[in-house]
Amino acid sequence: MYYTYILESQKTGKYYFGQTENLEKRLEQHNSGYSKSTKSGIPWRIVFYKEFETRIEAVAFEAKLKSYKNKKYIEEIITGRASR
């Protein structure tokens, strides 16, 4: 299984999108400062994830999420109210 996920920084309130094969390990990496792009937002928490059979599907969904520039719509995805 592969996952596309959304993290929320508990420090800044910003969101981060990613994909992985191991959610728990990836969250630990983000919160340990392993990832340069999320180091300044520690601590992070997972607020959304979706499972996929292939990495190709997970990467495609991650790209779709990153294309949305409206924070309100991202929050609708997180809460399950998105309609697109």
Tab-separated table of N, CA, C and O in Angstrom:
chain	number	residue	atom	x	y	z
A	1	MET	N	0.827	-1.190	0.000
A	1	MET	CA	0.000	0.000	0.000
A	1	MET	C	0.869	1.251	0.000
A	1	MET	O	1.916	1.286	0.621
A	2	TYR	N	0.378	2.252	-0.660
A	2	TYR	CA	1.024	3.567	-0.693
A	2	TYR	C	0.018	4.589	-0.190
A	2	TYR	O	-1.188	4.379	-0.295
A	3	TYR	N	0.528	5.664	0.350
A	3	TYR	CA	-0.336	6.668	0.961
A	3	TYR	C	0.033	8.065	0.476
A	3	TYR	O	1.211	8.386	0.344
A	4	THR	N	-0.976	8.863	0.250
A	4	THR	CA	-0.801	10.299	0.079
A	4	THR	C	-1.337	10.905	1.359
A	4	THR	O	-2.384	10.493	1.856
A	5	TYR	N	-0.594	11.863	1.900
A	5	TYR	CA	-0.984	12.390	3.208
A	5	TYR	C	-0.899	13.910	3.242
A	5	TYR	O	-0.210	14.537	2.427
A	6	ILE	N	-1.615	14.479	4.198
A	6	ILE	CA	-1.518	15.902	4.497
A	6	ILE	C	-1.114	16.017	5.958
A	6	ILE	O	-1.749	15.428	6.834
A	7	LEU	N	-0.045	16.765	6.196
A	7	LEU	CA	0.382	17.064	7.555
A	7	LEU	C	-0.002	18.496	7.878
A	7	LEU	O	-0.041	19.346	6.985
A	8	GLU	N	-0.240	18.747	9.145
A	8	GLU	CA	-0.459	20.114	9.608
A	8	GLU	C	0.583	20.421	10.671
A	8	GLU	O	0.784	19.629	11.595
A	9	SER	N	1.253	21.559	10.525
A	9	SER	CA	2.218	21.987	11.523
A	9	SER	C	1.465	22.515	12.739
A	9	SER	O	0.631	23.413	12.622
A	10	GLN	N	1.765	21.958	13.887
A	10	GLN	CA	1.129	22.434	15.116
A	10	GLN	C	1.767	23.744	15.577
A	10	GLN	O	1.227	24.427	16.425
A	11	LYS	N	2.874	24.102	14.951
A	11	LYS	CA	3.571	25.345	15.271
A	11	LYS	C	3.063	26.508	14.414
A	11	LYS	O	2.807	27.593	14.926
A	12	THR	N	2.900	26.251	13.091
A	12	THR	CA	2.563	27.335	12.169
A	12	THR	C	1.168	27.239	11.572
A	12	THR	O	0.678	28.201	11.002
A	13	GLY	N	0.546	26.056	11.649
A	13	GLY	CA	-0.772	25.860	11.048
A	13	GLY	C	-0.717	25.584	9.548
A	13	GLY	O	-1.750	25.397	8.915
A	14	LYS	N	0.492	25.534	8.973
A	14	LYS	CA	0.633	25.278	7.542
A	14	LYS	C	0.458	23.789	7.250
A	14	LYS	O	0.640	22.945	8.115
A	15	TYR	N	0.114	23.510	5.980
A	15	TYR	CA	-0.051	22.134	5.525
A	15	TYR	C	1.125	21.700	4.671
A	15	TYR	O	1.765	22.513	4.011
A	16	TYR	N	1.384	20.403	4.697
A	16	TYR	CA	2.428	19.801	3.860
A	16	TYR	C	1.829	18.553	3.235
A	16	TYR	O	1.167	17.766	3.917
A	17	PHE	N	2.067	18.351	1.944
A	17	PHE	CA	1.549	17.187	1.219
A	17	PHE	C	2.697	16.259	0.864
A	17	PHE	O	3.773	16.718	0.461
A	18	GLY	N	2.452	14.962	0.975
A	18	GLY	CA	3.481	13.998	0.612
A	18	GLY	C	2.876	12.648	0.305
A	18	GLY	O	1.667	12.443	0.409
A	19	GLN	N	3.756	11.714	-0.050
A	19	GLN	CA	3.328	10.333	-0.276
A	19	GLN	C	4.430	9.408	0.227
A	19	GLN	O	5.598	9.786	0.252
A	20	THR	N	4.020	8.236	0.670
A	20	THR	CA	4.962	7.301	1.272
A	20	THR	C	4.404	5.892	1.258
A	20	THR	O	3.225	5.685	1.004
A	21	GLU	N	5.244	4.954	1.600
A	21	GLU	CA	4.807	3.568	1.761
A	21	GLU	C	4.607	3.248	3.249
A	21	GLU	O	3.954	2.276	3.592
A	22	ASN	N	5.164	4.089	4.134
A	22	ASN	CA	5.079	3.848	5.572
A	22	ASN	C	4.755	5.168	6.286
A	22	ASN	O	5.646	5.972	6.552
A	23	LEU	N	3.487	5.374	6.606
A	23	LEU	CA	3.033	6.636	7.213
A	23	LEU	C	3.712	6.937	8.548
A	23	LEU	O	4.162	8.061	8.787
A	24	GLU	N	3.752	5.948	9.418
A	24	GLU	CA	4.305	6.153	10.755
A	24	GLU	C	5.775	6.572	10.692
A	24	GLU	O	6.190	7.537	11.337
A	25	LYS	N	6.552	5.853	9.897
A	25	LYS	CA	7.970	6.165	9.761
A	25	LYS	C	8.162	7.553	9.145
A	25	LYS	O	9.023	8.323	9.580
A	26	ARG	N	7.353	7.886	8.144
A	26	ARG	CA	7.493	9.181	7.475
A	26	ARG	C	7.159	10.328	8.425
A	26	ARG	O	7.853	11.350	8.430
A	27	LEU	N	6.134	10.161	9.248
A	27	LEU	CA	5.798	11.197	10.231
A	27	LEU	C	6.954	11.383	11.216
A	27	LEU	O	7.317	12.515	11.556
A	28	GLU	N	7.565	10.286	11.654
A	28	GLU	CA	8.720	10.367	12.547
A	28	GLU	C	9.855	11.146	11.890
A	28	GLU	O	10.513	11.957	12.538
A	29	GLN	N	10.071	10.911	10.585
A	29	GLN	CA	11.125	11.625	9.862
A	29	GLN	C	10.830	13.121	9.818
A	29	GLN	O	11.725	13.944	10.033
A	30	HIS	N	9.584	13.476	9.533
A	30	HIS	CA	9.222	14.892	9.500
A	30	HIS	C	9.423	15.539	10.865
A	30	HIS	O	9.914	16.664	10.962
A	31	ASN	N	9.053	14.854	11.911
A	31	ASN	CA	9.140	15.427	13.254
A	31	ASN	C	10.536	15.370	13.861
A	31	ASN	O	10.784	16.007	14.886
A	32	SER	N	11.455	14.649	13.232
A	32	SER	CA	12.831	14.589	13.735
A	32	SER	C	13.743	15.579	13.021
A	32	SER	O	14.921	15.681	13.341
A	33	GLY	N	13.202	16.291	12.032
A	33	GLY	CA	14.010	17.247	11.281
A	33	GLY	C	14.722	16.638	10.094
A	33	GLY	O	15.532	17.281	9.440
A	34	TYR	N	14.436	15.384	9.783
A	34	TYR	CA	15.055	14.671	8.665
A	34	TYR	C	14.748	15.347	7.331
A	34	TYR	O	15.588	15.409	6.445
A	35	SER	N	13.548	15.855	7.193
A	35	SER	CA	13.124	16.495	5.954
A	35	SER	C	13.334	18.009	6.054
A	35	SER	O	12.707	18.684	6.871
A	36	LYS	N	14.214	18.535	5.221
A	36	LYS	CA	14.551	19.956	5.244
A	36	LYS	C	13.318	20.843	5.053
A	36	LYS	O	13.176	21.880	5.697
A	37	SER	N	12.398	20.405	4.187
A	37	SER	CA	11.237	21.241	3.862
A	37	SER	C	10.219	21.346	5.000
A	37	SER	O	9.377	22.237	4.980
A	38	THR	N	10.279	20.468	5.979
A	38	THR	CA	9.321	20.528	7.087
A	38	THR	C	9.972	20.820	8.438
A	38	THR	O	9.286	20.902	9.455
A	39	LYS	N	11.267	20.984	8.435
A	39	LYS	CA	12.011	21.175	9.687
A	39	LYS	C	11.493	22.361	10.513
A	39	LYS	O	11.376	22.274	11.726
A	40	SER	N	11.146	23.451	9.849
A	40	SER	CA	10.739	24.654	10.580
A	40	SER	C	9.327	24.566	11.165
A	40	SER	O	8.948	25.413	11.969
A	41	GLY	N	8.550	23.548	10.780
A	41	GLY	CA	7.178	23.435	11.254
A	41	GLY	C	6.955	22.413	12.344
A	41	GLY	O	5.828	22.165	12.754
A	42	ILE	N	8.019	21.799	12.836
A	42	ILE	CA	7.905	20.759	13.863
A	42	ILE	C	7.206	21.313	15.093
A	42	ILE	O	7.534	22.416	15.518
A	43	PRO	N	6.256	20.611	15.661
A	43	PRO	CA	5.783	19.254	15.370
A	43	PRO	C	4.659	19.243	14.323
A	43	PRO	O	3.894	20.189	14.182
A	44	TRP	N	4.597	18.126	13.602
A	44	TRP	CA	3.591	17.880	12.572
A	44	TRP	C	2.649	16.783	13.023
A	44	TRP	O	3.037	15.914	13.804
A	45	ARG	N	1.426	16.833	12.499
A	45	ARG	CA	0.480	15.737	12.744
A	45	ARG	C	-0.222	15.418	11.436
A	45	ARG	O	-0.436	16.302	10.599
A	46	ILE	N	-0.580	14.165	11.278
A	46	ILE	CA	-1.311	13.739	10.080
A	46	ILE	C	-2.769	14.134	10.251
A	46	ILE	O	-3.402	13.769	11.241
A	47	VAL	N	-3.294	14.891	9.286
A	47	VAL	CA	-4.699	15.300	9.357
A	47	VAL	C	-5.535	14.629	8.267
A	47	VAL	O	-6.769	14.686	8.305
A	48	PHE	N	-4.863	13.981	7.296
A	48	PHE	CA	-5.572	13.301	6.214
A	48	PHE	C	-4.610	12.319	5.559
A	48	PHE	O	-3.422	12.608	5.419
A	49	TYR	N	-5.143	11.162	5.163
A	49	TYR	CA	-4.376	10.271	4.297
A	49	TYR	C	-5.336	9.441	3.471
A	49	TYR	O	-6.497	9.248	3.835
A	50	LYS	N	-4.831	8.975	2.341
A	50	LYS	CA	-5.614	8.145	1.444
A	50	LYS	C	-4.714	7.030	0.928
A	50	LYS	O	-3.562	7.280	0.572
A	51	GLU	N	-5.237	5.804	0.893
A	51	GLU	CA	-4.473	4.634	0.445
A	51	GLU	C	-4.593	4.433	-1.054
A	51	GLU	O	-5.655	4.676	-1.633
A	52	PHE	N	-3.508	3.931	-1.644
A	52	PHE	CA	-3.481	3.590	-3.070
A	52	PHE	C	-2.753	2.270	-3.266
A	52	PHE	O	-1.875	1.918	-2.484
A	53	GLU	N	-3.115	1.583	-4.325
A	53	GLU	CA	-2.462	0.311	-4.658
A	53	GLU	C	-1.045	0.528	-5.186
A	53	GLU	O	-0.168	-0.290	-4.943
A	54	THR	N	-0.830	1.618	-5.930
A	54	THR	CA	0.478	1.846	-6.555
A	54	THR	C	1.035	3.213	-6.181
A	54	THR	O	0.289	4.140	-5.858
A	55	ARG	N	2.352	3.325	-6.260
A	55	ARG	CA	3.011	4.606	-6.002
A	55	ARG	C	2.596	5.630	-7.065
A	55	ARG	O	2.428	6.813	-6.760
A	56	ILE	N	2.410	5.196	-8.283
A	56	ILE	CA	1.987	6.097	-9.366
A	56	ILE	C	0.683	6.798	-8.995
A	56	ILE	O	0.540	8.015	-9.177
A	57	GLU	N	-0.281	6.056	-8.456
A	57	GLU	CA	-1.558	6.652	-8.040
A	57	GLU	C	-1.360	7.646	-6.893
A	57	GLU	O	-1.959	8.720	-6.881
A	58	ALA	N	-0.512	7.268	-5.937
A	58	ALA	CA	-0.263	8.139	-4.784
A	58	ALA	C	0.412	9.438	-5.212
A	58	ALA	O	0.031	10.522	-4.760
A	59	VAL	N	1.380	9.342	-6.102
A	59	VAL	CA	2.083	10.535	-6.594
A	59	VAL	C	1.124	11.421	-7.384
A	59	VAL	O	1.153	12.653	-7.256
A	60	ALA	N	0.264	10.815	-8.184
A	60	ALA	CA	-0.700	11.594	-8.972
A	60	ALA	C	-1.668	12.343	-8.061
A	60	ALA	O	-1.977	13.520	-8.300
A	61	PHE	N	-2.126	11.698	-6.986
A	61	PHE	CA	-3.038	12.372	-6.066
A	61	PHE	C	-2.312	13.476	-5.300
A	61	PHE	O	-2.869	14.549	-5.064
A	62	GLU	N	-1.063	13.240	-4.936
A	62	GLU	CA	-0.266	14.281	-4.275
A	62	GLU	C	-0.150	15.511	-5.181
A	62	GLU	O	-0.333	16.649	-4.726
A	63	ALA	N	0.121	15.287	-6.462
A	63	ALA	CA	0.231	16.402	-7.421
A	63	ALA	C	-1.097	17.159	-7.522
A	63	ALA	O	-1.114	18.390	-7.597
A	64	LYS	N	-2.196	16.411	-7.507
A	64	LYS	CA	-3.516	17.044	-7.564
A	64	LYS	C	-3.731	17.929	-6.338
A	64	LYS	O	-4.199	19.067	-6.446
A	65	LEU	N	-3.382	17.414	-5.160
A	65	LEU	CA	-3.528	18.206	-3.930
A	65	LEU	C	-2.687	19.475	-3.995
A	65	LEU	O	-3.139	20.553	-3.620
A	66	LYS	N	-1.465	19.336	-4.483
A	66	LYS	CA	-0.566	20.487	-4.557
A	66	LYS	C	-1.061	21.534	-5.548
A	66	LYS	O	-0.693	22.699	-5.443
A	67	SER	N	-1.894	21.122	-6.491
A	67	SER	CA	-2.404	22.072	-7.481
A	67	SER	C	-3.508	22.965	-6.903
A	67	SER	O	-3.799	24.021	-7.451
A	68	TYR	N	-4.107	22.533	-5.793
A	68	TYR	CA	-5.146	23.336	-5.159
A	68	TYR	C	-4.485	24.434	-4.333
A	68	TYR	O	-3.728	24.160	-3.422
A	69	LYS	N	-4.774	25.656	-4.647
A	69	LYS	CA	-4.139	26.774	-3.949
A	69	LYS	C	-5.038	27.364	-2.862
A	69	LYS	O	-4.618	28.214	-2.105
A	70	ASN	N	-6.271	26.888	-2.785
A	70	ASN	CA	-7.249	27.433	-1.854
A	70	ASN	C	-7.199	26.648	-0.537
A	70	ASN	O	-7.566	25.475	-0.486
A	71	LYS	N	-6.757	27.288	0.536
A	71	LYS	CA	-6.629	26.622	1.835
A	71	LYS	C	-7.981	26.100	2.325
A	71	LYS	O	-8.061	25.031	2.919
A	72	LYS	N	-9.038	26.848	2.035
A	72	LYS	CA	-10.371	26.425	2.460
A	72	LYS	C	-10.756	25.103	1.800
A	72	LYS	O	-11.335	24.220	2.432
A	73	TYR	N	-10.413	24.932	0.519
A	73	TYR	CA	-10.731	23.685	-0.171
A	73	TYR	C	-9.905	22.526	0.398
A	73	TYR	O	-10.418	21.420	0.571
A	74	ILE	N	-8.641	22.782	0.713
A	74	ILE	CA	-7.804	21.749	1.348
A	74	ILE	C	-8.446	21.315	2.670
A	74	ILE	O	-8.501	20.127	2.984
A	75	GLU	N	-8.958	22.268	3.426
A	75	GLU	CA	-9.608	21.939	4.691
A	75	GLU	C	-10.896	21.146	4.464
A	75	GLU	O	-11.251	20.297	5.280
A	76	GLU	N	-11.574	21.364	3.341
A	76	GLU	CA	-12.758	20.563	3.008
A	76	GLU	C	-12.349	19.128	2.667
A	76	GLU	O	-13.069	18.184	3.011
A	77	ILE	N	-11.220	18.951	2.026
A	77	ILE	CA	-10.709	17.596	1.753
A	77	ILE	C	-10.418	16.897	3.070
A	77	ILE	O	-10.790	15.742	3.278
A	78	ILE	N	-9.777	17.603	3.985
A	78	ILE	CA	-9.411	17.029	5.287
A	78	ILE	C	-10.652	16.585	6.054
A	78	ILE	O	-10.679	15.512	6.643
A	79	THR	N	-11.691	17.396	6.017
A	79	THR	CA	-12.912	17.077	6.781
A	79	THR	C	-13.872	16.181	6.009
A	79	THR	O	-14.893	15.774	6.558
A	80	GLY	N	-13.558	15.897	4.744
A	80	GLY	CA	-14.405	15.010	3.955
A	80	GLY	C	-15.588	15.706	3.293
A	80	GLY	O	-16.523	15.061	2.830
A	81	ARG	N	-15.558	17.032	3.225
A	81	ARG	CA	-16.680	17.770	2.624
A	81	ARG	C	-16.386	18.253	1.207
A	81	ARG	O	-17.187	18.952	0.618
A	82	ALA	N	-15.233	17.889	0.660
A	82	ALA	CA	-14.869	18.355	-0.686
A	82	ALA	C	-15.769	17.702	-1.723
A	82	ALA	O	-16.136	16.539	-1.616
A	83	SER	N	-16.099	18.460	-2.769
A	83	SER	CA	-17.018	17.947	-3.781
A	83	SER	C	-16.376	17.741	-5.140
A	83	SER	O	-17.004	17.264	-6.053
A	84	ARG	N	-15.119	18.128	-5.348
A	84	ARG	CA	-14.464	17.974	-6.647
A	84	ARG	C	-14.026	16.564	-6.881
A	84	ARG	O	-13.598	15.852	-6.074
